[in-house]
PDB file of C-alpha atoms in Angstrom:
ATOM      1  CA  TRP A 538    -138.939 -16.052 105.912  1.00 69.00           C
ATOM      2  CA  PHE A 539    -142.572 -16.680 106.437  1.00 78.00           C
ATOM      3  CA  PHE A 540    -143.400 -13.555 104.697  1.00 76.00           C
ATOM      4  CA  ASP A 541    -142.258 -14.082 101.672  1.00 73.00           C
ATOM      5  CA  ARG A 542    -143.171 -17.627 100.900  1.00 70.00           C
ATOM      6  CA  CYS A 543    -146.746 -16.067 101.118  1.00 74.00           C
ATOM      7  CA  ILE A 544    -146.360 -13.501  98.886  1.00 70.00           C
ATOM      8  CA  ARG A 545    -144.114 -15.907  96.320  1.00 67.00           C
ATOM      9  CA  ALA A 546    -146.808 -18.295  97.184  1.00 68.00           C
ATOM     10  CA  ASN A 547    -149.439 -15.501  95.570  1.00 69.00           C
ATOM     11  CA  ARG A 548    -147.128 -14.945  92.861  1.00 65.00           C
ATOM     12  CA  SER A 549    -146.759 -18.271  91.604  1.00 63.00           C
ATOM     13  CA  SER A 550    -150.099 -19.948  91.585  1.00 70.00           C
ATOM     14  CA  ALA A 551    -151.326 -18.367  88.836  1.00 75.00           C
ATOM     15  CA  LYS A 552    -151.439 -20.802  85.941  1.00 83.00           C
ATOM     16  CA  THR A 553    -149.276 -19.151  83.105  1.00 84.00           C
ATOM     17  CA  PRO A 554    -150.075 -19.915  79.330  1.00 83.00           C
ATOM     18  CA  THR A 555    -148.058 -22.430  77.736  1.00 88.00           C
ATOM     19  CA  LEU A 556    -147.789 -21.083  74.009  1.00 90.00           C
ATOM     20  CA  SER A 557    -145.571 -23.826  72.902  1.00 93.00           C
ATOM     21  CA  ALA A 558    -143.078 -26.802  74.402  1.00 95.00           C
ATOM     22  CA  ASN A 559    -140.878 -28.466  72.132  1.00 95.00           C
ATOM     23  CA  ALA A 560    -138.519 -31.605  72.844  1.00 96.00           C
ATOM     24  CA  ARG A 561    -135.439 -31.974  70.662  1.00 95.00           C
ATOM     25  CA  ALA A 562    -131.702 -33.664  70.839  1.00 94.00           C
ATOM     26  CA  TYR A 563    -128.973 -31.991  69.779  1.00 91.00           C
ATOM     27  CA  GLY A 564    -126.627 -34.902  69.600  1.00 88.00           C
ATOM     28  CA  ALA A 565    -123.185 -35.110  72.130  1.00 87.00           C
ATOM     29  CA  ALA A 566    -124.769 -31.886  73.482  1.00 89.00           C
ATOM     30  CA  GLY A 567    -127.970 -33.897  75.270  1.00 92.00           C
ATOM     31  CA  ARG A 568    -131.804 -33.283  74.981  1.00 96.00           C
ATOM     32  CA  VAL A 569    -133.412 -29.569  75.479  1.00 96.00           C
ATOM     33  CA  THR A 570    -136.350 -28.747  76.355  1.00 97.00           C
ATOM     34  CA  GLU A 571    -137.649 -25.209  74.582  1.00 95.00           C
ATOM     35  CA  LEU A 572    -140.560 -23.412  76.560  1.00 95.00           C
ATOM     36  CA  ARG A 573    -142.591 -20.111  75.208  1.00 94.00           C
ATOM     37  CA  CYS A 574    -145.120 -18.583  78.069  1.00 93.00           C
ATOM     38  CA  GLU A 575    -146.477 -15.508  78.428  1.00 91.00           C
ATOM     39  CA  VAL A 576    -146.052 -13.782  81.586  1.00 89.00           C
ATOM     40  CA  PRO A 577    -147.355 -10.787  84.179  1.00 85.00           C
ATOM     41  CA  PHE A 578    -143.687  -9.555  84.821  1.00 87.00           C
ATOM     42  CA  ASP A 579    -141.353  -7.199  82.973  1.00 90.00           C
ATOM     43  CA  TYR A 580    -137.827  -8.634  83.180  1.00 91.00           C
ATOM     44  CA  LYS A 581    -133.928  -7.818  82.074  1.00 90.00           C
ATOM     45  CA  PRO A 582    -131.571 -10.107  80.414  1.00 89.00           C
ATOM     46  CA  GLY A 583    -129.503 -12.120  82.193  1.00 89.00           C
ATOM     47  CA  GLN A 584    -132.983 -12.875  84.839  1.00 93.00           C
ATOM     48  CA  TYR A 585    -134.152 -15.858  85.696  1.00 94.00           C
ATOM     49  CA  ALA A 586    -137.726 -17.087  87.695  1.00 94.00           C
ATOM     50  CA  PHE A 587    -138.385 -20.491  88.929  1.00 93.00           C
ATOM     51  CA  ILE A 588    -141.406 -22.895  87.213  1.00 93.00           C
ATOM     52  CA  ASN A 589    -143.414 -25.447  88.489  1.00 92.00           C
ATOM     53  CA  VAL A 590    -145.051 -27.931  86.032  1.00 93.00           C
ATOM     54  CA  ALA A 591    -148.005 -29.601  88.023  1.00 89.00           C
ATOM     55  CA  GLU A 592    -148.084 -32.427  85.677  1.00 92.00           C
ATOM     56  CA  ILE A 593    -144.878 -33.208  87.103  1.00 94.00           C
ATOM     57  CA  SER A 594    -145.327 -31.891  90.968  1.00 89.00           C
ATOM     58  CA  LEU A 595    -147.218 -29.729  92.863  1.00 84.00           C
ATOM     59  CA  PHE A 596    -144.491 -28.508  94.572  1.00 83.00           C
ATOM     60  CA  GLU A 597    -141.031 -28.856  92.745  1.00 88.00           C
ATOM     61  CA  TRP A 598    -139.827 -25.778  91.541  1.00 90.00           C
ATOM     62  CA  HIS A 599    -136.820 -24.930  89.483  1.00 95.00           C
ATOM     63  CA  PRO A 600    -135.203 -21.839  88.496  1.00 96.00           C
ATOM     64  CA  PHE A 601    -134.295 -21.422  84.535  1.00 96.00           C
ATOM     65  CA  THR A 602    -132.663 -18.543  82.930  1.00 95.00           C
ATOM     66  CA  ILE A 603    -134.742 -16.579  81.149  1.00 94.00           C
ATOM     67  CA  ALA A 604    -133.642 -17.080  77.209  1.00 93.00           C
ATOM     68  CA  SER A 605    -135.932 -14.547  75.849  1.00 90.00           C
ATOM     69  CA  SER A 606    -134.788 -10.983  75.203  1.00 82.00           C
ATOM     70  CA  THR A 607    -138.280  -9.811  75.258  1.00 74.00           C
ATOM     71  CA  THR A 608    -140.963  -8.859  77.899  1.00 73.00           C
ATOM     72  CA  GLY A 609    -144.071 -10.635  77.978  1.00 78.00           C
ATOM     73  CA  ARG A 610    -143.152 -13.590  75.785  1.00 88.00           C
ATOM     74  CA  VAL A 611    -140.222 -15.994  77.869  1.00 92.00           C
ATOM     75  CA  THR A 612    -138.330 -18.319  76.668  1.00 94.00           C
ATOM     76  CA  PHE A 613    -136.747 -21.162  78.852  1.00 96.00           C
ATOM     77  CA  LEU A 614    -134.315 -23.430  77.669  1.00 96.00           C
ATOM     78  CA  ILE A 615    -134.245 -26.423  79.178  1.00 96.00           C
ATOM     79  CA  LYS A 616    -131.404 -29.291  78.952  1.00 96.00           C
ATOM     80  CA  ASP A 617    -132.271 -32.815  79.976  1.00 96.00           C
ATOM     81  CA  MET A 618    -130.495 -33.521  82.709  1.00 96.00           C
ATOM     82  CA  GLY A 619    -131.057 -37.567  83.199  1.00 94.00           C
ATOM     83  CA  PRO A 620    -133.549 -40.312  84.038  1.00 95.00           C
ATOM     84  CA  GLY A 621    -135.607 -39.774  86.383  1.00 94.00           C
ATOM     85  CA  THR A 622    -134.729 -36.142  86.889  1.00 96.00           C
ATOM     86  CA  PHE A 623    -137.215 -33.002  86.221  1.00 96.00           C
ATOM     87  CA  THR A 624    -135.561 -31.530  83.163  1.00 96.00           C
ATOM     88  CA  ALA A 625    -135.968 -35.312  81.967  1.00 97.00           C
ATOM     89  CA  ARG A 626    -139.502 -35.735  82.686  1.00 96.00           C
ATOM     90  CA  LEU A 627    -140.524 -32.015  81.369  1.00 97.00           C
ATOM     91  CA  TYR A 628    -138.507 -33.150  77.990  1.00 97.00           C
ATOM     92  CA  GLU A 629    -140.627 -36.306  77.265  1.00 97.00           C
ATOM     93  CA  ARG A 630    -143.842 -34.283  77.739  1.00 96.00           C
ATOM     94  CA  ALA A 631    -143.123 -32.218  75.126  1.00 96.00           C
ATOM     95  CA  GLN A 632    -141.990 -34.994  73.501  1.00 96.00           C
ATOM     96  CA  ARG A 633    -145.249 -36.381  73.847  1.00 96.00           C
ATOM     97  CA  GLN A 634    -146.915 -33.363  72.890  1.00 95.00           C
ATOM     98  CA  GLN A 635    -148.654 -33.785  76.498  1.00 94.00           C
ATOM     99  CA  PRO A 636    -150.577 -30.936  78.323  1.00 91.00           C
ATOM    100  CA  ILE A 637    -147.733 -28.715  80.238  1.00 93.00           C
ATOM    101  CA  THR A 638    -149.461 -26.429  83.127  1.00 89.00           C
ATOM    102  CA  LEU A 639    -147.376 -24.306  83.948  1.00 91.00           C
ATOM    103  CA  CYS A 640    -146.625 -21.509  87.053  1.00 90.00           C
ATOM    104  CA  VAL A 641    -144.155 -18.815  86.638  1.00 92.00           C
ATOM    105  CA  ASP A 642    -142.570 -17.166  89.719  1.00 89.00           C
ATOM    106  CA  GLY A 643    -140.305 -14.559  88.651  1.00 88.00           C
ATOM    107  CA  PRO A 644    -138.284 -12.389  88.014  1.00 92.00           C
ATOM    108  CA  TYR A 645    -135.116 -12.837  90.347  1.00 92.00           C
ATOM    109  CA  GLY A 646    -131.512 -12.101  89.556  1.00 93.00           C
ATOM    110  CA  THR A 647    -129.854  -8.529  89.375  1.00 90.00           C
ATOM    111  CA  PRO A 648    -129.333  -7.880  85.778  1.00 85.00           C
ATOM    112  CA  ILE A 649    -126.100  -6.546  84.671  1.00 81.00           C
ATOM    113  CA  ASP A 650    -126.541  -2.545  82.520  1.00 79.00           C
ATOM    114  CA  MET A 651    -124.098  -3.445  79.206  1.00 78.00           C
ATOM    115  CA  THR A 652    -125.256   0.070  77.920  1.00 74.00           C
ATOM    116  CA  GLU A 653    -122.084   1.145  80.627  1.00 79.00           C
ATOM    117  CA  TYR A 654    -119.586  -0.408  78.655  1.00 83.00           C
ATOM    118  CA  THR A 655    -117.434   0.150  75.177  1.00 86.00           C
ATOM    119  CA  THR A 656    -116.285  -3.515  75.063  1.00 90.00           C
ATOM    120  CA  VAL A 657    -118.846  -6.688  75.977  1.00 89.00           C
ATOM    121  CA  LEU A 658    -117.615 -10.098  75.560  1.00 93.00           C
ATOM    122  CA  LEU A 659    -120.305 -12.898  75.876  1.00 93.00           C
ATOM    123  CA  VAL A 660    -118.979 -16.039  76.925  1.00 95.00           C
ATOM    124  CA  CYS A 661    -121.036 -19.332  77.301  1.00 94.00           C
ATOM    125  CA  GLY A 662    -120.733 -22.765  77.052  1.00 94.00           C
ATOM    126  CA  GLY A 663    -123.321 -25.493  76.069  1.00 93.00           C
ATOM    127  CA  ILE A 664    -126.230 -24.903  77.428  1.00 93.00           C
ATOM    128  CA  GLY A 665    -125.313 -22.152  79.462  1.00 92.00           C
ATOM    129  CA  VAL A 666    -125.995 -19.285  76.209  1.00 93.00           C
ATOM    130  CA  THR A 667    -129.339 -18.865  77.742  1.00 91.00           C
ATOM    131  CA  PRO A 668    -128.239 -16.007  79.755  1.00 91.00           C
ATOM    132  CA  CYS A 669    -125.978 -14.967  76.870  1.00 90.00           C
ATOM    133  CA  LYS A 670    -128.856 -15.038  73.827  1.00 90.00           C
ATOM    134  CA  SER A 671    -131.079 -12.956  76.375  1.00 89.00           C
ATOM    135  CA  ILE A 672    -128.057 -10.538  76.491  1.00 87.00           C
ATOM    136  CA  LEU A 673    -127.143 -10.693  73.018  1.00 86.00           C
ATOM    137  CA  GLY A 674    -130.729 -10.229  71.695  1.00 84.00           C
ATOM    138  CA  ASN A 675    -131.327  -6.943  73.985  1.00 84.00           C
ATOM    139  CA  LEU A 676    -128.083  -5.301  72.935  1.00 82.00           C
ATOM    140  CA  GLN A 677    -129.342  -5.999  69.260  1.00 79.00           C
ATOM    141  CA  ARG A 678    -132.860  -4.947  69.686  1.00 77.00           C
ATOM    142  CA  CYS A 679    -131.722  -1.742  71.094  1.00 73.00           C
ATOM    143  CA  LYS A 680    -129.009  -1.335  68.478  1.00 68.00           C
ATOM    144  CA  ASP A 681    -129.575   1.817  67.628  1.00 68.00           C
ATOM    145  CA  GLY A 682    -129.435   3.724  71.298  1.00 68.00           C
ATOM    146  CA  LEU A 683    -126.483   2.473  72.431  1.00 67.00           C
ATOM    147  CA  ASP A 684    -122.876   4.014  71.867  1.00 73.00           C
ATOM    148  CA  PRO A 685    -121.581   4.122  68.857  1.00 72.00           C
ATOM    149  CA  ALA A 686    -117.738   2.502  69.505  1.00 76.00           C
ATOM    150  CA  LEU A 687    -119.721  -0.363  71.203  1.00 82.00           C
ATOM    151  CA  ARG A 688    -118.331  -3.645  70.152  1.00 87.00           C
ATOM    152  CA  VAL A 689    -119.608  -6.687  71.046  1.00 88.00           C
ATOM    153  CA  HIS A 690    -117.900 -10.057  70.948  1.00 91.00           C
ATOM    154  CA  PHE A 691    -119.824 -13.763  71.207  1.00 92.00           C
ATOM    155  CA  VAL A 692    -117.640 -16.881  71.998  1.00 95.00           C
ATOM    156  CA  TRP A 693    -119.181 -20.218  71.930  1.00 94.00           C
ATOM    157  CA  VAL A 694    -118.054 -23.851  72.400  1.00 95.00           C
ATOM    158  CA  ALA A 695    -120.399 -26.400  72.547  1.00 93.00           C
ATOM    159  CA  ARG A 696    -119.985 -30.244  72.456  1.00 91.00           C
ATOM    160  CA  ASP A 697    -122.263 -30.765  69.381  1.00 91.00           C
ATOM    161  CA  ALA A 698    -122.894 -27.852  66.516  1.00 90.00           C
ATOM    162  CA  SER A 699    -126.182 -28.418  65.624  1.00 91.00           C
ATOM    163  CA  LEU A 700    -126.397 -26.504  69.439  1.00 91.00           C
ATOM    164  CA  PHE A 701    -125.557 -23.119  67.696  1.00 92.00           C
ATOM    165  CA  SER A 702    -129.411 -23.580  66.357  1.00 91.00           C
ATOM    166  CA  LEU A 703    -130.411 -22.658  69.256  1.00 89.00           C
ATOM    167  CA  MET A 704    -129.158 -19.651  68.079  1.00 88.00           C
ATOM    168  CA  GLN A 705    -129.746 -19.436  64.843  1.00 86.00           C
ATOM    169  CA  SER A 706    -132.224 -16.117  64.608  1.00 83.00           C
ATOM    170  CA  PRO A 707    -130.511 -13.771  66.529  1.00 82.00           C
ATOM    171  CA  LEU A 708    -126.596 -15.019  65.221  1.00 84.00           C
ATOM    172  CA  LYS A 709    -128.344 -14.115  61.200  1.00 83.00           C
ATOM    173  CA  SER A 710    -129.983 -10.777  62.310  1.00 79.00           C
ATOM    174  CA  MET A 711    -126.243  -9.673  64.151  1.00 76.00           C
ATOM    175  CA  PRO A 712    -125.557  -6.381  62.598  1.00 73.00           C
ATOM    176  CA  THR A 713    -121.671  -6.609  60.976  1.00 73.00           C
ATOM    177  CA  GLY A 714    -119.142  -4.594  62.288  1.00 75.00           C
ATOM    178  CA  PRO A 715    -119.999  -4.038  65.919  1.00 82.00           C
ATOM    179  CA  PHE A 716    -121.500  -7.594  67.046  1.00 86.00           C
ATOM    180  CA  THR A 717    -119.078 -10.258  66.121  1.00 89.00           C
ATOM    181  CA  ALA A 718    -119.276 -13.969  67.064  1.00 91.00           C
ATOM    182  CA  SER A 719    -116.858 -17.117  67.479  1.00 92.00           C
ATOM    183  CA  LEU A 720    -118.475 -20.688  67.746  1.00 93.00           C
ATOM    184  CA  TYR A 721    -116.950 -23.954  68.749  1.00 94.00           C
ATOM    185  CA  ALA A 722    -117.304 -27.551  69.067  1.00 92.00           C
ATOM    186  CA  ASN A 723    -116.319 -30.327  69.921  1.00 87.00           C
ATOM    187  CA  GLU A 724    -118.298 -32.301  67.478  1.00 73.00           C
ATOM    188  CA  PRO A 725    -119.239 -31.239  63.857  1.00 68.00           C
ATOM    189  CA  PRO A 726    -122.935 -31.141  62.768  1.00 62.00           C
ATOM    190  CA  ALA A 727    -124.163 -34.932  61.965  1.00 61.00           C
ATOM    191  CA  ALA A 728    -124.414 -35.202  58.218  1.00 57.00           C
ATOM    192  CA  THR A 729    -128.401 -35.360  56.961  1.00 50.00           C
ATOM    193  CA  PRO A 730    -128.755 -38.585  54.961  1.00 48.00           C
TER     194      PRO A 730
END
């Protein structure tokens, strides 16, 4: 345990360049902070990393799934879990465009090689879309090297349809035929004035 902590402290002490921090409310689905940063490690879809924001706490580390699918730059989608929480303080900092000093330790978790299957069903709810976003993006990026018989179906249920904008780019670029999607929402998107 001690050696693991020493290695982790050394790896995670370097500051990670934060490319952007955006805060957005998604109606009934809640408030989400999108962090983009550059990392010195390679990762696979479905893995996660621990993050620390020095302006919030020097000693709090929280695990978040990596939502991006390309190595080098990482996107985290972090739901605000309520007043007084780390995630609420992070959302407020991003909303006010205050500096965020980010440290990232990872990746962790055993990735699943989706290319071994002929049918992949990705099911997620709400902000739980983060691992599916990474996996779907990776499958789309590698589609030319995949088994031609591969079929991917993406199912996402959210409290508010506005949350679907988090996947707007991957869904628009989804190749027809082998890739299909079904999106369900409890609340329709709010009408814009």
